[in-house]
Short mmCIF file of N, CA and C in Angstrom, two decimals:
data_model
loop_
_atom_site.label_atom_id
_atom_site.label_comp_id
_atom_site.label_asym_id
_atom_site.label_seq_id
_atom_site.Cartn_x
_atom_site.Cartn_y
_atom_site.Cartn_z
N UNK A 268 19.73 -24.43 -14.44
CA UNK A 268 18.65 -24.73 -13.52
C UNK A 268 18.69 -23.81 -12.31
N UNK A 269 19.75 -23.85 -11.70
CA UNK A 269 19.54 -22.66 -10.66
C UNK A 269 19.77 -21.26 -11.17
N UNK A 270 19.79 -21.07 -11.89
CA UNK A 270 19.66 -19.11 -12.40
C UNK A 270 18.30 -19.55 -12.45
N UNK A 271 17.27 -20.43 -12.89
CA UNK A 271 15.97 -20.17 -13.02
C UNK A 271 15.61 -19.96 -11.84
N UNK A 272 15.82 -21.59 -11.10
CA UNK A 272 15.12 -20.95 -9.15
C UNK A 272 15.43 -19.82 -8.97
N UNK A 273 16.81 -19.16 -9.07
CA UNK A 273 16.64 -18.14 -8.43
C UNK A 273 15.83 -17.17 -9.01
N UNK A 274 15.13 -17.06 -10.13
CA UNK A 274 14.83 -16.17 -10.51
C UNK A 274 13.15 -16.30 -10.46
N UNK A 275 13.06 -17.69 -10.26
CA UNK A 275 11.57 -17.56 -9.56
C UNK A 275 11.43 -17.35 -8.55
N UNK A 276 12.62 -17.54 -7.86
CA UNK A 276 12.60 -17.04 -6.01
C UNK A 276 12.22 -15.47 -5.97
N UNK A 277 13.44 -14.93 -6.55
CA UNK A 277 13.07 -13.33 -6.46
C UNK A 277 11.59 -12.97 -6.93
N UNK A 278 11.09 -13.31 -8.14
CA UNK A 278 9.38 -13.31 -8.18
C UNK A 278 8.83 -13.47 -7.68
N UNK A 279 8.65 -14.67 -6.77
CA UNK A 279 7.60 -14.69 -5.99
C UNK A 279 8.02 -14.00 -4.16
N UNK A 280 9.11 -13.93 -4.08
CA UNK A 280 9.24 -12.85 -2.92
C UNK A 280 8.97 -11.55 -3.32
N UNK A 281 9.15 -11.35 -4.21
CA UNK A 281 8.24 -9.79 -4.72
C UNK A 281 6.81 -9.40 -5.11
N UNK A 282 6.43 -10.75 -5.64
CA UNK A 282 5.01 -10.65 -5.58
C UNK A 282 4.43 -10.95 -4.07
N UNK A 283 5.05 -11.67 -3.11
CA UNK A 283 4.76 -11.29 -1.53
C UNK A 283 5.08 -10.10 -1.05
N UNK A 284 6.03 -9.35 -1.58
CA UNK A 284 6.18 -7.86 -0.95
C UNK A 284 5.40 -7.14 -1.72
N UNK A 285 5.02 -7.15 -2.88
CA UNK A 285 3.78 -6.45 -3.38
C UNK A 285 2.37 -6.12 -2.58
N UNK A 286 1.90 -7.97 -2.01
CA UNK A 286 0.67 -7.88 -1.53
C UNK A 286 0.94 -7.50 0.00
N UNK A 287 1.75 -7.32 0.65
CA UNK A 287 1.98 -7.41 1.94
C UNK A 287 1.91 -5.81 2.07
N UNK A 288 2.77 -4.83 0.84
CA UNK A 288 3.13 -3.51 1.24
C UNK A 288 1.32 -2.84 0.89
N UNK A 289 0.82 -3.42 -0.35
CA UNK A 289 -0.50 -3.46 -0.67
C UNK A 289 -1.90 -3.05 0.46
N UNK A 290 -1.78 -3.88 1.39
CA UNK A 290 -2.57 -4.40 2.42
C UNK A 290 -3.01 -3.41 3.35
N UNK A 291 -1.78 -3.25 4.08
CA UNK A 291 -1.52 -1.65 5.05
C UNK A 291 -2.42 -0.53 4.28
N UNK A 292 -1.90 -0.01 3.71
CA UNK A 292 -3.07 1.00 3.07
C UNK A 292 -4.80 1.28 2.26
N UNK A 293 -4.49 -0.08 2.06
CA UNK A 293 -5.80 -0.62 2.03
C UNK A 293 -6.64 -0.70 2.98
N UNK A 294 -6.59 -1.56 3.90
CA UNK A 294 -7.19 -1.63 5.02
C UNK A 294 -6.95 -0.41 6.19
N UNK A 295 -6.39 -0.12 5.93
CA UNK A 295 -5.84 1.40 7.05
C UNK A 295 -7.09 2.82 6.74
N UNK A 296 -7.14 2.81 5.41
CA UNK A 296 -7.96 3.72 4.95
C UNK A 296 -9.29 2.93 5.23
N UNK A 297 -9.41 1.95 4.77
CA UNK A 297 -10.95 1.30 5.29
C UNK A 297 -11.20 1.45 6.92
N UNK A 298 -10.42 0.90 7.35
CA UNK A 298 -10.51 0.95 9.44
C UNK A 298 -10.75 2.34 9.54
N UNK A 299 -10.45 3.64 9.11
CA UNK A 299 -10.74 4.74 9.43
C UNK A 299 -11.87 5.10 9.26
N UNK A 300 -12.65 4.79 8.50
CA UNK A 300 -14.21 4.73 8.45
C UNK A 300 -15.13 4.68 9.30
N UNK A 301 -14.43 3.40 9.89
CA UNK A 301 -15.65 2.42 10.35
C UNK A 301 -15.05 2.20 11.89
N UNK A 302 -13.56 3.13 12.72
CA UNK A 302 -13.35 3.30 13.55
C UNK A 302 -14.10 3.15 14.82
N UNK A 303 -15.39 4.14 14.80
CA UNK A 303 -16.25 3.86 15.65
C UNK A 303 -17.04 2.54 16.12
N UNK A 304 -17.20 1.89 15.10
CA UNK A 304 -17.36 0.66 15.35
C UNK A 304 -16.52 -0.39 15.83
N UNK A 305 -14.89 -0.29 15.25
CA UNK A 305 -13.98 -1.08 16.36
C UNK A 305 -13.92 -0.89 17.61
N UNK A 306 -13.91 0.63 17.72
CA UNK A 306 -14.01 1.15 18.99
C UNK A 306 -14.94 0.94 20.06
N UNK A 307 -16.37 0.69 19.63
CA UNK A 307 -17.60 -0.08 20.31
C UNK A 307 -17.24 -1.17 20.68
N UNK A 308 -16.83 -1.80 19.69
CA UNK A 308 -16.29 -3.73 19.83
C UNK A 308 -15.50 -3.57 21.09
N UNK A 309 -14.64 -2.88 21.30
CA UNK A 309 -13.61 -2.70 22.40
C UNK A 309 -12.35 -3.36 21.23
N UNK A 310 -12.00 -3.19 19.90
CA UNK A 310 -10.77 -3.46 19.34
C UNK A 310 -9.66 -2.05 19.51
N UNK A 311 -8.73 -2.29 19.82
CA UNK A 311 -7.81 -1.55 20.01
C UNK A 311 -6.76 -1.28 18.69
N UNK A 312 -7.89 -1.02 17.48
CA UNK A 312 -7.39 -0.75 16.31
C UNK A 312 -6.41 0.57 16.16
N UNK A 313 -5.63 0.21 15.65
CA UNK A 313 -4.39 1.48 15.25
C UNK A 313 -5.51 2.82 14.69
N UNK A 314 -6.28 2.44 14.13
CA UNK A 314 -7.31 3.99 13.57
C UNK A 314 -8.52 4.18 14.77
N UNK A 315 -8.48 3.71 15.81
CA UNK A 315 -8.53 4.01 17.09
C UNK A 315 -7.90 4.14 18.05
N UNK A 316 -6.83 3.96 18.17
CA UNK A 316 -5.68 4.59 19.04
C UNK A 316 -5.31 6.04 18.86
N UNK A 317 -4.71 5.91 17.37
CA UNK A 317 -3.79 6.58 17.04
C UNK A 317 -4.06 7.51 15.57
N UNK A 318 -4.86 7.91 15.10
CA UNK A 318 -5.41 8.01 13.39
C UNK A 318 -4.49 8.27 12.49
N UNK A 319 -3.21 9.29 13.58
CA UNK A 319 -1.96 9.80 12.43
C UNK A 319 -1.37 8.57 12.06
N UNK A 320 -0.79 7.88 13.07
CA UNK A 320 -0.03 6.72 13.05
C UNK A 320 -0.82 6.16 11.91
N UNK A 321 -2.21 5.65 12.04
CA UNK A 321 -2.70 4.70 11.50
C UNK A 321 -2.20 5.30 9.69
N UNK A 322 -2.67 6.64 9.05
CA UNK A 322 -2.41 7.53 8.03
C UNK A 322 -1.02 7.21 7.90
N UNK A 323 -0.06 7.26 8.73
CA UNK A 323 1.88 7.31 8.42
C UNK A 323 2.02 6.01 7.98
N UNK A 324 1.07 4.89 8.77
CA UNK A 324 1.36 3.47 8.03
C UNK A 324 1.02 3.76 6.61
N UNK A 325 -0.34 4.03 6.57
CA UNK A 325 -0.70 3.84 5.42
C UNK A 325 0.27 4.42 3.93
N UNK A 326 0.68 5.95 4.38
CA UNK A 326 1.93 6.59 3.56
C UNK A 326 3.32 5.67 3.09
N UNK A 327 3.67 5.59 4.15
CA UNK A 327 5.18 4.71 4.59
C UNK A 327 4.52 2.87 3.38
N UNK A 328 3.81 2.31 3.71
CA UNK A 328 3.67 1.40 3.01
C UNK A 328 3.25 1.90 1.65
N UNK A 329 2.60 3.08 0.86
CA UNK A 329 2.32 3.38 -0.37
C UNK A 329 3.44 3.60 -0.95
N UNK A 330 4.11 4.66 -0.17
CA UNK A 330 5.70 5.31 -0.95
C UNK A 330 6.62 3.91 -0.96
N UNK A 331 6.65 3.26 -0.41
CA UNK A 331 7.55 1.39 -0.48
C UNK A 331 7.27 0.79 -1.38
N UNK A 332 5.65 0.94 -2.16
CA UNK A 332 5.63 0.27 -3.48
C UNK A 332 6.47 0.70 -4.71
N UNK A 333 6.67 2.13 -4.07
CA UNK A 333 7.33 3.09 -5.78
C UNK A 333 8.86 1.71 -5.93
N UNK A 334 9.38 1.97 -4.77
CA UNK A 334 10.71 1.22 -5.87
C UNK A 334 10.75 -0.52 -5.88
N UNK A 335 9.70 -0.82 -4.98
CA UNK A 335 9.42 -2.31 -5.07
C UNK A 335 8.92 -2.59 -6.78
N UNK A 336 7.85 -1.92 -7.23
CA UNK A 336 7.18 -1.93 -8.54
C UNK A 336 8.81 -1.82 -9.52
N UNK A 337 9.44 -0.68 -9.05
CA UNK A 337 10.51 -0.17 -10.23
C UNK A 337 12.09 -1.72 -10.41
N UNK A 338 11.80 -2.63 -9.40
CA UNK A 338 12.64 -3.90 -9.59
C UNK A 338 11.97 -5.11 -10.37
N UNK A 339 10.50 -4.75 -10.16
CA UNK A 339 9.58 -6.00 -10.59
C UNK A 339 10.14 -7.03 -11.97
N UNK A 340 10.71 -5.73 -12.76
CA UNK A 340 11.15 -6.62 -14.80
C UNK A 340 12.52 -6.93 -14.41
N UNK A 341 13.09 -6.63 -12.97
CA UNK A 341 14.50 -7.13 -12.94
C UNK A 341 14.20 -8.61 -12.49
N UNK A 342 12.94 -8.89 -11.92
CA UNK A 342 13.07 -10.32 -11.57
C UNK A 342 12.53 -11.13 -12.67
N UNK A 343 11.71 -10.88 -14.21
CA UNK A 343 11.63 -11.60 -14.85
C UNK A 343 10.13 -11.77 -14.86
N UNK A 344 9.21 -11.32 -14.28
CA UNK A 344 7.85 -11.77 -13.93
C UNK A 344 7.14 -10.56 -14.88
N UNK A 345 7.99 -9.29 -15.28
CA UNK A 345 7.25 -8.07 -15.89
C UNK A 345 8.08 -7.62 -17.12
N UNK A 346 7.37 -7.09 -17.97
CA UNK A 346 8.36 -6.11 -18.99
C UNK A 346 8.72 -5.04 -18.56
N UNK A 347 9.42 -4.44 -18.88
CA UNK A 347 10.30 -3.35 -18.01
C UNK A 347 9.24 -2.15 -18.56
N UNK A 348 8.49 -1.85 -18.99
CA UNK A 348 7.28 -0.92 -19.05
C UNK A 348 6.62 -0.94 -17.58
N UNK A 349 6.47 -2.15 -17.29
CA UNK A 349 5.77 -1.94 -15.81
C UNK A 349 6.16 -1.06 -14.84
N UNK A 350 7.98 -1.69 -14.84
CA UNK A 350 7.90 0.37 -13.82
C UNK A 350 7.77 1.53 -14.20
N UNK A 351 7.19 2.02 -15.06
CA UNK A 351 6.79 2.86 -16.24
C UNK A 351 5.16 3.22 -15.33
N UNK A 352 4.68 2.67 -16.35
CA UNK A 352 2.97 2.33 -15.92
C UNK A 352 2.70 2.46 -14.20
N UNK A 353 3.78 1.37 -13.53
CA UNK A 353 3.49 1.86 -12.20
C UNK A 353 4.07 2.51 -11.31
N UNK A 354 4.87 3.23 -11.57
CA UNK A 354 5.40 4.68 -11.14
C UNK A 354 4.50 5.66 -11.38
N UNK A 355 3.24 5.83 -12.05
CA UNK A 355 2.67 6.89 -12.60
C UNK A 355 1.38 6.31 -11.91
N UNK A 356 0.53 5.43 -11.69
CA UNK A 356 -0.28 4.76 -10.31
C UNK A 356 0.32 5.11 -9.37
N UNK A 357 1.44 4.77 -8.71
CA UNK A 357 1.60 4.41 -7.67
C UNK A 357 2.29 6.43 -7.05
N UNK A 358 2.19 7.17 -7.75
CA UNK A 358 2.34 8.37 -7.40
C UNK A 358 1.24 9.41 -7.15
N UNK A 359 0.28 8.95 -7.98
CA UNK A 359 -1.26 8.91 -7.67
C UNK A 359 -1.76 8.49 -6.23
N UNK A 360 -1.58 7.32 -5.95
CA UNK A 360 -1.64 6.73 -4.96
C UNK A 360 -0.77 7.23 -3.40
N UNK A 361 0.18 7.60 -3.94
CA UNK A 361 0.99 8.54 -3.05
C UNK A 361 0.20 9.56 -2.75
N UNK A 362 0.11 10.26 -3.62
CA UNK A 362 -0.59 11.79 -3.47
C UNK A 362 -1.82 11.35 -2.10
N UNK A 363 -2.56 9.94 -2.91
CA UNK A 363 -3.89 10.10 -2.39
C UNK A 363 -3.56 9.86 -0.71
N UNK A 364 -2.36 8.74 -0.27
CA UNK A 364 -1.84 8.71 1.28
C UNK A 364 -1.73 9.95 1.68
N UNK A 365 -1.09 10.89 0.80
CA UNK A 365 -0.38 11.98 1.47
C UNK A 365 -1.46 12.73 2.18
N UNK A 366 -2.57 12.84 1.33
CA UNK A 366 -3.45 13.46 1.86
C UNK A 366 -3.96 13.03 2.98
N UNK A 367 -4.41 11.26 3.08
CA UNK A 367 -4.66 11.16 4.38
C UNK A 367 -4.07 11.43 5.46
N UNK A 368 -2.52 11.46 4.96
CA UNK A 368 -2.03 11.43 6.22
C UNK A 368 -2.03 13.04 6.62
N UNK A 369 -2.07 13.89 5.82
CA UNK A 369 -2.16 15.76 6.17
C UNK A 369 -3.23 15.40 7.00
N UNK A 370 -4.43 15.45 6.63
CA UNK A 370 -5.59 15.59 6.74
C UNK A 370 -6.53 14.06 6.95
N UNK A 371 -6.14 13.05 7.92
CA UNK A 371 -7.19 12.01 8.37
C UNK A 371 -8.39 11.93 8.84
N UNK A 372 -9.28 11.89 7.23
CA UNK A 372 -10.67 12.47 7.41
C UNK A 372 -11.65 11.57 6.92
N UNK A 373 -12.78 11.33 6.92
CA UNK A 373 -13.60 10.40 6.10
C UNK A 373 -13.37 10.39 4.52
N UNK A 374 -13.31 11.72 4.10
CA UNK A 374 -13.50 12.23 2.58
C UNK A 374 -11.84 11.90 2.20
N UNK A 375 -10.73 12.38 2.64
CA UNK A 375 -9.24 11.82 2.58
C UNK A 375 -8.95 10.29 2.84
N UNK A 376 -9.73 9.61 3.18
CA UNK A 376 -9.68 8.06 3.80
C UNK A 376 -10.92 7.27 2.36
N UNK A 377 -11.58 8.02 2.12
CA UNK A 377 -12.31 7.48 1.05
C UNK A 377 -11.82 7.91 -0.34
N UNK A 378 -11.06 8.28 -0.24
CA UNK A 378 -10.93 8.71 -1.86
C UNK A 378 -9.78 7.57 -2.18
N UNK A 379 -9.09 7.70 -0.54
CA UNK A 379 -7.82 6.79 -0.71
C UNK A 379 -8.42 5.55 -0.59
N UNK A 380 -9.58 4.83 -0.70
CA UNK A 380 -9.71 3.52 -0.01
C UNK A 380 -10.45 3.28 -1.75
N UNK A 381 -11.16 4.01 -2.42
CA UNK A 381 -11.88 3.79 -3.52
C UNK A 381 -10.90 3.54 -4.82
#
């Protein structure tokens, strides 16, 4: 009984670090868009402060999925193909941060947000 809890524990704390590391880059690339408009609001959004920063989050949380994904079949929730499959997304996905973060641009912020 407890090798199971624990092993649903580790699952579902990883499926929370999934959606949590998820989020940041998601929304980071979206806020860069539409900047001007927080900025009207008077929000003191990170992609109005700061755009690199806002881009380094977005990087720093993409590259954190690579080895979060590569533990996922150690907790029991995936077949061990999954870090397979998502090592090869999630390097894609890298690439696409990397770029924002070189270059924090509408066209680098949309490719990464689509």
């Amino acid at each position: 009984k407890q090798w199971y809890q624990r092993r649903v524990r580790e699952g579902a704390l990883t499926l929370c670090g999934l959606l949590y590391l998820w989020q940041f880059p998601h929304f980071n690339s979206l806020s860069h868009n539409v900047r001007q408009d927080y900025c009207r609001a008077g929000y003191n959004m990170l992609s109005v402060v700061d755009t690199t920063k806002n881009a380094l989050v977005s990087l720093r949380n993409t590259t954190a999925l690579i080895p979060l994904c590569a533990v996922i079949p150690f907790t029991g929730i995936s077949h061990c193909s999954f870090s397979f499959y998502s090592l090869a997304v999630n390097a894609y996905f890298s690439y696409l941060a990397w770029n924002f973060y070189k270059e924090p641009n509408k066209h680098t912020a949309r490719e990464w947000f689509r």
